[in-house]
Amino acid sequence: MDTLFTLMSPQVFASACVIALLAGFIKGMVGFAMPMILISGLSSFIDPQLALAGLMLPTVATNGWQALRQGRAAAWASVKRFRVFLLVGLVTILASAQLVRLISPQVMLLLIGAPVSVFVLIQLMGVRLRLPESGRGAIEAAIGGFAGLVGGMSGVWGPPTVLYLTALDTPKAEQLRIQGVIYGLGAVALLGAHIGSGVVRSDTAMFSAALLIPALAGTWIGLQVHDRIDQATFRRVTLIVLFVAALNLVRRAVFY
């Protein structure tokens, strides 16, 4: 703990815990947005690299919990159901990561945030957009490829994933589970990458570990709310959080 307080004051750490609690609550309720909330909130008063290190362990832990909440068999069933999305997305993530220097971060964030915000706003206004049954495999491959493409270049693959699952009207328990699988695999890869980059080291890892308690507590509270809301309410709350996330991407693109 003494090492932790060489990085920040107790007051700053307390503020970080409040943000982790909020991020966990939203994560538990709708299944996504924890990294966005943590990086945006923490970066407002600590170094962005320290904020990035801080979100690592909470992100890995909460996604693992989310993916395995109904057991390994249920998680594996979700993997099989969305295997095309996952496989195509993985390939395009690996390929597009090599292209990261060719497109500016501002352009990429705007390309994600602008269409997603318009799409979500249309749905919030009452227009229900559903994917056709015919040709769904090709549609899944296309959306998985797009999510992987933007994820490899920008590190943001949540909005396309959530849009796809919402358009399918995926049952809320399965939507949380498959998001946990997708984001969990990405979070483990991200953790490994930043151990190599030096962002995650002994002192910053202690900060990340300290945020586990409020993040997990918030996730537990959010899961209790998730279990008590119906599918229609879950869908609307998901769209609202997604709309805020998309607008945040546009903000970051404009004021990068």
Coordinates of N, CA and C in Angstrom, one line a residue:
M1 N 0.8 -1.2 0.0 CA 0.0 0.0 0.0 C 0.9 1.3 0.0
D2 N 2.0 1.2 0.7 CA 2.9 2.3 0.7 C 3.4 2.6 -0.7
T3 N 3.7 1.5 -1.5 CA 4.1 1.7 -2.9 C 3.0 2.4 -3.7
L4 N 1.8 2.0 -3.5 CA 0.6 2.5 -4.2 C 0.5 4.0 -3.9
F5 N 0.8 4.5 -2.7 CA 0.6 5.9 -2.4 C 1.8 6.7 -2.8
T6 N 2.8 6.0 -3.4 CA 3.9 6.8 -4.0 C 3.4 7.3 -5.4
L7 N 2.4 6.6 -5.9 CA 1.9 6.9 -7.3 C 0.8 8.0 -7.2
M8 N 0.1 8.0 -6.0 CA -1.1 8.9 -5.9 C -1.4 9.1 -4.4
S9 N -2.1 10.2 -4.1 CA -2.5 10.4 -2.7 C -3.7 9.5 -2.4
P10 N -4.0 9.3 -1.1 CA -5.2 8.5 -0.7 C -6.5 9.1 -1.2
Q11 N -6.5 10.4 -1.3 CA -7.8 11.0 -1.9 C -8.0 10.7 -3.3
V12 N -6.9 10.7 -4.1 CA -7.0 10.4 -5.5 C -7.3 8.9 -5.7
F13 N -6.7 8.0 -4.8 CA -7.1 6.6 -4.9 C -8.5 6.4 -4.5
A14 N -9.0 7.1 -3.6 CA -10.5 6.9 -3.2 C -11.3 7.3 -4.4
S15 N -11.0 8.4 -5.1 CA -11.8 8.8 -6.3 C -11.7 7.7 -7.4
A16 N -10.5 7.1 -7.5 CA -10.3 6.0 -8.5 C -11.2 4.8 -8.2
C17 N -11.4 4.5 -6.9 CA -12.2 3.4 -6.4 C -13.7 3.7 -6.7
V18 N -14.1 4.9 -6.6 CA -15.5 5.3 -6.9 C -15.8 5.1 -8.4
I19 N -14.8 5.5 -9.2 CA -15.0 5.3 -10.7 C -15.0 3.8 -11.0
A20 N -14.2 3.0 -10.4 CA -14.1 1.6 -10.6 C -15.5 0.9 -10.2
L21 N -16.0 1.4 -9.1 CA -17.3 0.9 -8.6 C -18.4 1.2 -9.7
L22 N -18.4 2.4 -10.2 CA -19.4 2.8 -11.2 C -19.2 2.0 -12.5
A23 N -17.9 1.8 -12.9 CA -17.6 1.1 -14.1 C -18.1 -0.4 -14.0
G24 N -17.9 -1.0 -12.8 CA -18.3 -2.3 -12.5 C -19.8 -2.4 -12.6
F25 N -20.5 -1.5 -12.0 CA -22.0 -1.5 -12.0 C -22.5 -1.5 -13.4
I26 N -22.0 -0.6 -14.3 CA -22.5 -0.6 -15.7 C -22.1 -1.9 -16.4
K27 N -20.9 -2.4 -16.1 CA -20.5 -3.6 -16.7 C -21.4 -4.8 -16.4
G28 N -21.7 -4.9 -15.1 CA -22.6 -5.9 -14.6 C -24.0 -5.8 -15.2
M29 N -24.5 -4.6 -15.4 CA -25.9 -4.4 -15.8 C -26.0 -4.7 -17.3
V30 N -25.1 -4.2 -18.2 CA -25.3 -4.3 -19.6 C -24.2 -5.1 -20.3
G31 N -23.1 -5.4 -19.6 CA -22.1 -6.3 -20.2 C -20.9 -5.6 -20.8
F32 N -20.8 -4.3 -20.9 CA -19.7 -3.6 -21.6 C -19.5 -2.2 -21.0
A33 N -18.5 -1.5 -21.5 CA -18.3 -0.1 -21.2 C -17.3 0.1 -20.0
M34 N -16.8 -1.0 -19.4 CA -15.9 -0.8 -18.2 C -14.6 -0.1 -18.7
P35 N -13.9 -0.5 -19.7 CA -12.7 0.2 -20.1 C -12.9 1.6 -20.4
M36 N -14.1 1.9 -21.2 CA -14.4 3.3 -21.5 C -14.5 4.2 -20.3
I37 N -15.3 3.7 -19.3 CA -15.5 4.5 -18.1 C -14.3 4.6 -17.3
L38 N -13.5 3.6 -17.2 CA -12.3 3.6 -16.4 C -11.2 4.6 -17.0
I39 N -11.0 4.4 -18.3 CA -10.0 5.2 -19.0 C -10.4 6.7 -19.0
S40 N -11.7 6.9 -19.3 CA -12.1 8.3 -19.4 C -12.1 9.0 -18.0
G41 N -12.6 8.2 -17.0 CA -12.7 8.8 -15.6 C -11.4 9.0 -15.0
L42 N -10.5 7.9 -15.0 CA -9.2 8.0 -14.3 C -8.3 9.0 -15.0
S43 N -8.4 9.0 -16.3 CA -7.5 10.0 -17.0 C -7.7 11.4 -16.8
S44 N -8.9 11.7 -16.1 CA -9.2 13.1 -15.8 C -8.4 13.6 -14.6
F45 N -7.8 12.7 -13.9 CA -7.0 13.2 -12.7 C -5.7 12.4 -12.5
I46 N -5.4 11.4 -13.3 CA -4.1 10.7 -13.2 C -3.5 10.5 -14.6
D47 N -2.3 10.1 -14.7 CA -1.6 10.0 -15.9 C -2.3 8.9 -16.8
P48 N -2.6 9.2 -18.1 CA -3.3 8.2 -18.9 C -2.7 6.8 -18.9
Q49 N -1.4 6.7 -18.9 CA -0.7 5.4 -18.9 C -1.0 4.7 -17.6
L50 N -1.0 5.4 -16.5 CA -1.4 4.8 -15.2 C -2.9 4.3 -15.2
A51 N -3.7 5.1 -15.8 CA -5.1 4.8 -16.0 C -5.3 3.5 -16.8
L52 N -4.5 3.4 -17.9 CA -4.5 2.2 -18.7 C -4.1 1.0 -17.9
A53 N -3.0 1.1 -17.2 CA -2.6 0.0 -16.3 C -3.6 -0.4 -15.3
G54 N -4.3 0.6 -14.8 CA -5.3 0.4 -13.7 C -6.5 -0.5 -14.2
L55 N -6.9 -0.3 -15.4 CA -8.1 -1.0 -15.9 C -7.8 -2.5 -16.3
M56 N -6.5 -2.9 -16.3 CA -6.2 -4.2 -16.8 C -6.8 -5.3 -16.0
L57 N -6.5 -5.5 -14.8 CA -6.9 -6.6 -14.0 C -8.4 -6.6 -13.7
P58 N -9.0 -5.4 -13.4 CA -10.5 -5.4 -13.3 C -11.2 -5.8 -14.6
T59 N -10.6 -5.5 -15.8 CA -11.3 -5.9 -17.0 C -11.2 -7.4 -17.3
V60 N -10.0 -7.9 -17.0 CA -9.8 -9.4 -17.1 C -10.7 -10.1 -16.2
A61 N -10.8 -9.7 -14.9 CA -11.5 -10.4 -13.9 C -13.0 -10.4 -14.2
T62 N -13.5 -9.2 -14.5 CA -15.0 -9.0 -14.7 C -15.5 -9.7 -15.9
N63 N -14.6 -9.7 -17.0 CA -15.0 -10.4 -18.2 C -15.0 -11.9 -18.0
G64 N -14.1 -12.4 -17.2 CA -14.0 -13.9 -16.9 C -15.3 -14.3 -16.1
W65 N -15.6 -13.4 -15.1 CA -16.9 -13.7 -14.3 C -18.1 -13.7 -15.2
Q66 N -18.2 -12.7 -16.1 CA -19.3 -12.5 -17.0 C -19.4 -13.7 -17.9
A67 N -18.3 -14.2 -18.5 CA -18.3 -15.3 -19.4 C -18.7 -16.6 -18.8
L68 N -18.3 -16.8 -17.5 CA -18.4 -18.1 -16.9 C -19.5 -18.2 -15.8
R69 N -20.3 -17.1 -15.8 CA -21.4 -17.0 -14.7 C -22.3 -18.2 -14.8
Q70 N -22.7 -18.7 -16.0 CA -23.6 -19.8 -16.1 C -22.9 -21.1 -16.3
G71 N -21.5 -21.1 -16.1 CA -20.7 -22.3 -16.2 C -20.0 -22.4 -17.5
R72 N -19.0 -23.3 -17.6 CA -18.2 -23.4 -18.8 C -19.0 -24.0 -20.0
A73 N -19.9 -24.8 -19.7 CA -20.7 -25.4 -20.8 C -21.5 -24.3 -21.5
A74 N -22.1 -23.4 -20.8 CA -22.9 -22.3 -21.4 C -22.0 -21.4 -22.1
A75 N -20.8 -21.1 -21.6 CA -19.8 -20.2 -22.3 C -19.4 -20.8 -23.6
W76 N -19.1 -22.2 -23.6 CA -18.7 -22.8 -24.8 C -19.8 -22.9 -25.8
A77 N -21.1 -23.0 -25.3 CA -22.2 -23.0 -26.3 C -22.3 -21.6 -27.0
S78 N -22.0 -20.5 -26.2 CA -22.0 -19.2 -26.8 C -20.9 -19.0 -27.8
V79 N -19.8 -19.6 -27.5 CA -18.6 -19.6 -28.4 C -19.0 -20.3 -29.7
K80 N -19.6 -21.4 -29.6 CA -20.0 -22.2 -30.8 C -21.1 -21.4 -31.6
R81 N -22.0 -20.8 -31.0 CA -23.1 -20.1 -31.7 C -22.5 -18.9 -32.5
F82 N -21.5 -18.2 -31.9 CA -21.0 -17.0 -32.5 C -19.6 -17.3 -33.1
R83 N -19.3 -18.5 -33.5 CA -17.9 -18.9 -33.9 C -17.5 -18.2 -35.1
V84 N -18.4 -17.9 -36.1 CA -18.0 -17.2 -37.3 C -17.6 -15.8 -36.9
F85 N -18.4 -15.1 -36.1 CA -18.1 -13.7 -35.6 C -16.7 -13.7 -35.0
L86 N -16.5 -14.7 -34.1 CA -15.2 -14.7 -33.3 C -14.0 -15.0 -34.2
L87 N -14.1 -16.0 -35.1 CA -13.0 -16.4 -35.9 C -12.6 -15.3 -36.9
V88 N -13.7 -14.8 -37.6 CA -13.4 -13.7 -38.6 C -12.8 -12.5 -37.8
G89 N -13.4 -12.2 -36.7 CA -12.9 -11.0 -35.9 C -11.5 -11.2 -35.5
L90 N -11.1 -12.4 -35.0 CA -9.7 -12.6 -34.6 C -8.8 -12.4 -35.8
V91 N -9.1 -13.0 -36.9 CA -8.2 -12.8 -38.1 C -8.0 -11.4 -38.5
T92 N -9.1 -10.6 -38.5 CA -9.0 -9.2 -38.9 C -8.3 -8.4 -37.8
I93 N -8.5 -8.7 -36.6 CA -7.7 -8.0 -35.5 C -6.2 -8.2 -35.8
L94 N -5.8 -9.4 -36.0 CA -4.4 -9.7 -36.2 C -3.9 -9.0 -37.4
A95 N -4.7 -9.0 -38.5 CA -4.3 -8.3 -39.7 C -4.3 -6.8 -39.6
S96 N -5.3 -6.3 -39.1 CA -5.4 -4.8 -39.0 C -4.5 -4.2 -38.0
A97 N -4.1 -4.9 -37.0 CA -3.1 -4.4 -36.1 C -1.8 -3.9 -36.8
Q98 N -1.5 -4.6 -37.9 CA -0.3 -4.2 -38.6 C -0.5 -2.9 -39.5
L99 N -1.8 -2.5 -39.6 CA -2.1 -1.3 -40.4 C -2.3 0.0 -39.5
V100 N -2.0 -0.2 -38.2 CA -2.4 0.9 -37.3 C -1.8 2.2 -37.6
R101 N -0.6 2.2 -38.3 CA 0.1 3.5 -38.6 C -0.4 4.2 -39.8
L102 N -1.3 3.5 -40.6 CA -1.7 4.0 -41.9 C -3.0 4.9 -41.7
I103 N -3.7 4.8 -40.7 CA -4.9 5.6 -40.5 C -4.8 6.3 -39.1
S104 N -5.1 7.6 -39.1 CA -5.0 8.3 -37.8 C -6.0 7.9 -36.8
P105 N -5.7 7.9 -35.5 CA -6.7 7.5 -34.5 C -8.0 8.3 -34.6
Q106 N -7.9 9.6 -34.9 CA -9.1 10.5 -35.0 C -10.0 10.0 -36.1
V107 N -9.5 9.6 -37.2 CA -10.3 9.1 -38.3 C -11.0 7.8 -37.9
M108 N -10.3 6.9 -37.3 CA -10.8 5.6 -36.9 C -11.9 5.8 -35.9
L109 N -11.7 6.6 -34.9 CA -12.7 6.8 -33.8 C -13.9 7.4 -34.4
L110 N -13.8 8.3 -35.3 CA -14.9 9.0 -36.0 C -15.7 8.0 -36.8
L111 N -15.0 7.1 -37.5 CA -15.6 6.1 -38.4 C -16.4 5.1 -37.6
I112 N -16.0 4.9 -36.3 CA -16.8 4.0 -35.4 C -17.9 4.8 -34.8
G113 N -17.6 5.9 -34.1 CA -18.6 6.6 -33.3 C -19.7 7.2 -34.0
A114 N -19.5 7.8 -35.2 CA -20.6 8.5 -35.9 C -21.7 7.6 -36.4
P115 N -21.3 6.5 -37.2 CA -22.4 5.6 -37.6 C -23.1 4.9 -36.5
V116 N -22.4 4.5 -35.4 CA -23.0 3.8 -34.3 C -24.0 4.7 -33.6
S117 N -23.6 6.0 -33.4 CA -24.5 6.9 -32.7 C -25.8 7.1 -33.5
V118 N -25.7 7.2 -34.8 CA -26.8 7.4 -35.6 C -27.7 6.2 -35.6
F119 N -27.1 5.0 -35.7 CA -27.9 3.8 -35.7 C -28.6 3.6 -34.4
V120 N -27.9 3.9 -33.3 CA -28.6 3.7 -31.9 C -29.7 4.7 -31.8
L121 N -29.4 6.0 -32.2 CA -30.5 7.0 -32.0 C -31.7 6.6 -32.8
I122 N -31.6 6.0 -34.0 CA -32.8 5.6 -34.7 C -33.6 4.6 -33.9
Q123 N -32.8 3.6 -33.3 CA -33.5 2.6 -32.5 C -34.2 3.2 -31.3
L124 N -33.5 4.1 -30.6 CA -34.1 4.7 -29.5 C -35.3 5.5 -29.8
M125 N -35.5 6.0 -31.0 CA -36.6 6.7 -31.5 C -37.8 5.7 -31.8
G126 N -37.6 4.4 -31.7 CA -38.6 3.5 -31.9 C -38.6 2.6 -33.1
V127 N -37.6 2.8 -34.0 CA -37.4 2.0 -35.2 C -36.7 0.7 -34.8
R128 N -37.3 -0.4 -35.0 CA -36.6 -1.7 -34.7 C -35.9 -2.3 -36.0
L129 N -34.6 -2.4 -35.9 CA -33.8 -2.9 -37.0 C -33.4 -4.3 -36.7
R130 N -33.9 -5.3 -37.5 CA -33.6 -6.7 -37.3 C -32.8 -7.2 -38.5
L131 N -31.9 -8.2 -38.2 CA -31.2 -8.8 -39.3 C -32.1 -9.9 -39.9
P132 N -32.0 -10.1 -41.2 CA -32.8 -11.1 -41.9 C -32.2 -12.5 -41.5
E133 N -33.1 -13.5 -41.6 CA -32.7 -14.9 -41.3 C -31.8 -15.4 -42.4
S134 N -32.2 -15.1 -43.7 CA -31.4 -15.6 -44.8 C -30.1 -14.8 -44.9
G135 N -29.0 -15.6 -45.2 CA -27.7 -15.0 -45.3 C -27.1 -14.5 -44.0
R136 N -27.6 -15.0 -42.9 CA -27.1 -14.5 -41.6 C -25.6 -14.8 -41.4
G137 N -25.1 -16.0 -41.9 CA -23.7 -16.3 -41.8 C -22.8 -15.3 -42.4
A138 N -23.2 -14.8 -43.6 CA -22.4 -13.8 -44.3 C -22.5 -12.5 -43.5
I139 N -23.6 -12.2 -43.0 CA -23.8 -10.9 -42.2 C -22.9 -11.0 -41.0
E140 N -23.0 -12.1 -40.3 CA -22.1 -12.3 -39.1 C -20.7 -12.2 -39.4
A141 N -20.2 -12.8 -40.5 CA -18.8 -12.7 -40.9 C -18.4 -11.2 -41.2
A142 N -19.3 -10.5 -41.9 CA -19.0 -9.1 -42.3 C -18.9 -8.2 -41.0
I143 N -19.9 -8.4 -40.1 CA -19.8 -7.6 -38.9 C -18.7 -8.0 -38.0
G144 N -18.4 -9.3 -37.9 CA -17.2 -9.7 -37.1 C -15.9 -9.2 -37.7
G145 N -15.9 -9.2 -39.1 CA -14.7 -8.6 -39.7 C -14.5 -7.1 -39.5
F146 N -15.7 -6.4 -39.5 CA -15.6 -5.0 -39.3 C -15.2 -4.7 -37.8
A147 N -15.7 -5.5 -36.9 CA -15.4 -5.3 -35.5 C -13.9 -5.6 -35.3
G148 N -13.4 -6.6 -35.9 CA -12.0 -6.9 -35.8 C -11.1 -5.9 -36.4
L149 N -11.6 -5.4 -37.6 CA -10.8 -4.4 -38.3 C -10.6 -3.1 -37.5
V150 N -11.7 -2.6 -36.9 CA -11.6 -1.4 -36.1 C -10.9 -1.7 -34.8
G151 N -11.1 -2.9 -34.2 CA -10.5 -3.3 -33.0 C -9.0 -3.3 -33.1
G152 N -8.5 -3.9 -34.2 CA -7.0 -4.0 -34.3 C -6.4 -2.7 -34.5
M153 N -7.0 -1.7 -35.1 CA -6.4 -0.4 -35.4 C -6.7 0.6 -34.2
S154 N -7.8 0.4 -33.5 CA -8.1 1.4 -32.5 C -8.2 0.9 -31.1
G155 N -8.3 -0.4 -30.9 CA -8.5 -1.0 -29.6 C -10.0 -1.0 -29.2
V156 N -10.9 -0.5 -30.0 CA -12.3 -0.4 -29.7 C -13.1 -1.3 -30.6
W157 N -13.6 -2.4 -30.0 CA -14.4 -3.3 -30.8 C -15.8 -3.6 -30.1
G158 N -16.0 -2.9 -29.0 CA -17.3 -3.1 -28.3 C -18.5 -2.6 -29.0
P159 N -18.6 -1.4 -29.6 CA -19.8 -0.9 -30.2 C -20.3 -1.8 -31.4
P160 N -19.4 -2.2 -32.3 CA -20.0 -3.1 -33.4 C -20.5 -4.4 -32.8
T161 N -19.8 -4.9 -31.8 CA -20.2 -6.2 -31.2 C -21.6 -6.1 -30.6
V162 N -21.8 -5.0 -29.8 CA -23.1 -4.8 -29.1 C -24.2 -4.5 -30.1
L163 N -23.9 -3.7 -31.1 CA -24.9 -3.5 -32.1 C -25.4 -4.8 -32.8
Y164 N -24.5 -5.7 -33.1 CA -24.8 -6.9 -33.7 C -25.7 -7.8 -32.8
L165 N -25.3 -7.9 -31.5 CA -26.0 -8.7 -30.6 C -27.4 -8.1 -30.3
T166 N -27.5 -6.8 -30.3 CA -28.8 -6.1 -30.1 C -29.7 -6.3 -31.3
A167 N -29.2 -6.2 -32.5 CA -30.0 -6.4 -33.7 C -30.5 -7.8 -33.7
L168 N -29.8 -8.8 -33.2 CA -30.3 -10.1 -33.1 C -31.3 -10.3 -32.0
D169 N -31.5 -9.3 -31.2 CA -32.4 -9.4 -30.0 C -31.9 -10.6 -29.2
T170 N -30.6 -10.7 -29.0 CA -30.1 -11.8 -28.2 C -30.6 -11.8 -26.8
P171 N -31.0 -12.9 -26.2 CA -31.5 -12.9 -24.8 C -30.4 -12.3 -23.9
K172 N -30.8 -11.5 -22.9 CA -29.9 -10.7 -22.1 C -28.8 -11.5 -21.4
A173 N -29.1 -12.7 -20.9 CA -28.1 -13.5 -20.2 C -27.1 -14.0 -21.2
E174 N -27.5 -14.4 -22.4 CA -26.5 -14.8 -23.4 C -25.7 -13.7 -23.9
Q175 N -26.4 -12.5 -24.0 CA -25.6 -11.3 -24.5 C -24.5 -11.0 -23.6
L176 N -24.8 -11.0 -22.3 CA -23.7 -10.8 -21.3 C -22.6 -11.8 -21.4
R177 N -23.0 -13.1 -21.6 CA -22.0 -14.2 -21.6 C -21.1 -14.1 -22.8
I178 N -21.7 -13.8 -24.0 CA -20.9 -13.8 -25.2 C -20.0 -12.5 -25.2
Q179 N -20.5 -11.4 -24.7 CA -19.6 -10.3 -24.5 C -18.4 -10.6 -23.6
G180 N -18.7 -11.3 -22.5 CA -17.6 -11.7 -21.6 C -16.6 -12.5 -22.3
V181 N -17.0 -13.4 -23.2 CA -16.0 -14.3 -23.9 C -15.2 -13.4 -24.8
I182 N -15.9 -12.6 -25.6 CA -15.2 -11.7 -26.6 C -14.2 -10.8 -26.0
Y183 N -14.7 -10.0 -25.0 CA -13.9 -9.0 -24.4 C -12.9 -9.6 -23.5
G184 N -13.2 -10.8 -22.9 CA -12.2 -11.4 -22.0 C -11.0 -11.9 -22.8
L185 N -11.2 -12.5 -24.0 CA -10.0 -12.8 -24.8 C -9.2 -11.6 -25.2
G186 N -9.9 -10.6 -25.5 CA -9.2 -9.3 -25.9 C -8.4 -8.7 -24.7
A187 N -9.0 -8.8 -23.5 CA -8.4 -8.2 -22.3 C -7.1 -9.0 -21.9
V188 N -7.2 -10.3 -22.1 CA -6.0 -11.1 -21.8 C -4.8 -10.7 -22.7
A189 N -5.2 -10.6 -24.0 CA -4.2 -10.2 -25.0 C -3.6 -8.8 -24.7
L190 N -4.5 -7.9 -24.3 CA -4.1 -6.5 -24.0 C -3.2 -6.5 -22.8
L191 N -3.5 -7.3 -21.8 CA -2.7 -7.4 -20.6 C -1.3 -7.9 -20.9
G192 N -1.2 -8.9 -21.7 CA 0.1 -9.4 -22.2 C 0.9 -8.4 -22.9
A193 N 0.2 -7.7 -23.8 CA 0.9 -6.7 -24.6 C 1.5 -5.6 -23.8
H194 N 0.8 -5.2 -22.7 CA 1.2 -4.0 -21.9 C 2.2 -4.5 -20.8
I195 N 2.2 -5.7 -20.5 CA 3.3 -6.2 -19.7 C 4.6 -6.1 -20.5
G196 N 4.6 -6.4 -21.8 CA 5.7 -6.2 -22.6 C 6.1 -4.8 -22.9
S197 N 5.1 -3.9 -23.0 CA 5.3 -2.5 -23.2 C 5.9 -1.8 -22.0
G198 N 5.7 -2.3 -20.8 CA 6.2 -1.7 -19.6 C 5.1 -0.8 -18.9
V199 N 3.9 -0.7 -19.5 CA 2.8 0.0 -18.9 C 2.4 -0.7 -17.6
V200 N 2.3 -2.1 -17.6 CA 2.0 -2.9 -16.5 C 3.3 -3.4 -15.9
R201 N 3.7 -2.9 -14.7 CA 4.9 -3.3 -13.9 C 4.5 -3.4 -12.5
S202 N 5.4 -3.7 -11.6 CA 5.1 -4.0 -10.2 C 4.2 -2.9 -9.5
D203 N 4.6 -1.7 -9.7 CA 3.8 -0.6 -9.0 C 2.5 -0.4 -9.6
T204 N 2.4 -0.3 -10.9 CA 1.1 -0.1 -11.6 C 0.2 -1.3 -11.5
A205 N 0.8 -2.5 -11.4 CA 0.0 -3.7 -11.2 C -0.7 -3.7 -9.8
M206 N 0.0 -3.1 -8.9 CA -0.6 -3.0 -7.5 C -1.8 -2.1 -7.5
F207 N -1.7 -1.0 -8.3 CA -2.8 -0.1 -8.4 C -4.0 -0.8 -9.1
S208 N -3.7 -1.6 -10.2 CA -4.8 -2.3 -10.9 C -5.4 -3.4 -9.9
A209 N -4.6 -4.1 -9.1 CA -5.1 -5.1 -8.2 C -6.0 -4.4 -7.1
A210 N -5.6 -3.2 -6.7 CA -6.4 -2.5 -5.7 C -7.8 -2.1 -6.2
L211 N -7.9 -1.9 -7.5 CA -9.2 -1.5 -8.1 C -10.1 -2.8 -8.3
L212 N -9.5 -4.0 -8.1 CA -10.3 -5.2 -8.3 C -11.5 -5.2 -7.3
I213 N -11.3 -4.8 -6.1 CA -12.4 -4.9 -5.1 C -13.6 -4.0 -5.4
P214 N -13.4 -2.7 -5.7 CA -14.6 -1.9 -6.1 C -15.1 -2.3 -7.4
A215 N -14.3 -2.7 -8.4 CA -14.8 -3.1 -9.7 C -15.7 -4.4 -9.6
L216 N -15.2 -5.3 -8.8 CA -16.0 -6.6 -8.6 C -17.3 -6.3 -7.8
A217 N -17.2 -5.4 -6.8 CA -18.4 -5.1 -6.0 C -19.4 -4.4 -6.9
G218 N -19.0 -3.5 -7.7 CA -19.9 -2.8 -8.6 C -20.5 -3.8 -9.6
T219 N -19.7 -4.7 -10.1 CA -20.2 -5.7 -11.1 C -21.3 -6.6 -10.4
W220 N -21.0 -7.0 -9.2 CA -22.0 -7.8 -8.5 C -23.4 -7.0 -8.3
I221 N -23.3 -5.8 -8.0 CA -24.5 -5.0 -7.9 C -25.2 -4.9 -9.2
G222 N -24.4 -4.6 -10.3 CA -25.0 -4.5 -11.6 C -25.6 -5.8 -12.1
L223 N -25.0 -6.9 -11.7 CA -25.6 -8.2 -12.1 C -27.0 -8.4 -11.4
Q224 N -27.1 -7.9 -10.2 CA -28.4 -8.1 -9.5 C -29.4 -7.3 -10.2
V225 N -29.1 -6.1 -10.7 CA -30.0 -5.3 -11.4 C -30.4 -5.9 -12.7
H226 N -29.3 -6.5 -13.4 CA -29.5 -7.2 -14.7 C -30.5 -8.3 -14.5
D227 N -30.4 -9.1 -13.5 CA -31.3 -10.2 -13.3 C -32.7 -9.8 -13.0
R228 N -33.0 -8.6 -12.6 CA -34.3 -8.1 -12.3 C -35.0 -7.3 -13.4
I229 N -34.3 -7.0 -14.4 CA -35.0 -6.2 -15.5 C -35.4 -7.2 -16.6
D230 N -36.4 -6.8 -17.3 CA -36.9 -7.6 -18.4 C -36.1 -7.3 -19.7
Q231 N -36.3 -8.1 -20.8 CA -35.6 -8.0 -22.0 C -35.7 -6.7 -22.6
A232 N -36.9 -6.1 -22.6 CA -37.1 -4.8 -23.3 C -36.4 -3.7 -22.5
T233 N -36.4 -3.7 -21.2 CA -35.7 -2.7 -20.4 C -34.2 -2.9 -20.6
F234 N -33.7 -4.1 -20.6 CA -32.3 -4.4 -20.9 C -31.9 -3.8 -22.2
R235 N -32.7 -4.1 -23.2 CA -32.3 -3.6 -24.6 C -32.2 -2.0 -24.6
R236 N -33.2 -1.4 -24.0 CA -33.2 0.1 -24.0 C -32.0 0.6 -23.2
V237 N -31.7 0.1 -22.0 CA -30.5 0.5 -21.2 C -29.3 0.3 -22.0
T238 N -29.2 -0.9 -22.7 CA -28.0 -1.2 -23.5 C -27.8 -0.1 -24.6
L239 N -28.9 0.2 -25.3 CA -28.8 1.2 -26.3 C -28.4 2.6 -25.8
I240 N -28.9 3.0 -24.6 CA -28.5 4.3 -24.0 C -27.0 4.3 -23.7
V241 N -26.5 3.2 -23.1 CA -25.1 3.2 -22.7 C -24.3 3.2 -24.0
L242 N -24.7 2.4 -25.0 CA -24.0 2.4 -26.3 C -24.0 3.7 -27.0
F243 N -25.1 4.5 -26.9 CA -25.2 5.8 -27.5 C -24.2 6.8 -26.8
V244 N -24.1 6.7 -25.5 CA -23.1 7.5 -24.7 C -21.7 7.1 -25.1
A245 N -21.4 5.8 -25.3 CA -20.1 5.4 -25.7 C -19.7 5.8 -27.0
A246 N -20.7 5.8 -28.0 CA -20.4 6.3 -29.3 C -20.2 7.8 -29.4
L247 N -21.0 8.5 -28.6 CA -20.7 10.0 -28.6 C -19.3 10.3 -28.0
N248 N -18.9 9.4 -27.0 CA -17.6 9.6 -26.4 C -16.5 9.4 -27.5
L249 N -16.7 8.4 -28.4 CA -15.7 8.2 -29.4 C -15.7 9.4 -30.4
V250 N -16.8 10.0 -30.7 CA -16.8 11.1 -31.5 C -16.1 12.3 -30.8
R251 N -16.4 12.5 -29.5 CA -15.7 13.5 -28.8 C -14.2 13.3 -28.8
R252 N -13.7 12.1 -28.6 CA -12.3 11.8 -28.6 C -11.7 12.1 -30.0
A253 N -12.5 11.8 -31.1 CA -12.0 12.1 -32.4 C -11.8 13.5 -32.7
V254 N -12.8 14.3 -32.2 CA -12.8 15.8 -32.5 C -11.8 16.5 -31.7
F255 N -11.7 16.1 -30.4 CA -10.8 16.8 -29.5 C -9.6 16.0 -29.1
Y256 N -9.1 15.1 -30.0 CA -8.0 14.2 -29.8 C -6.7 15.0 -29.4

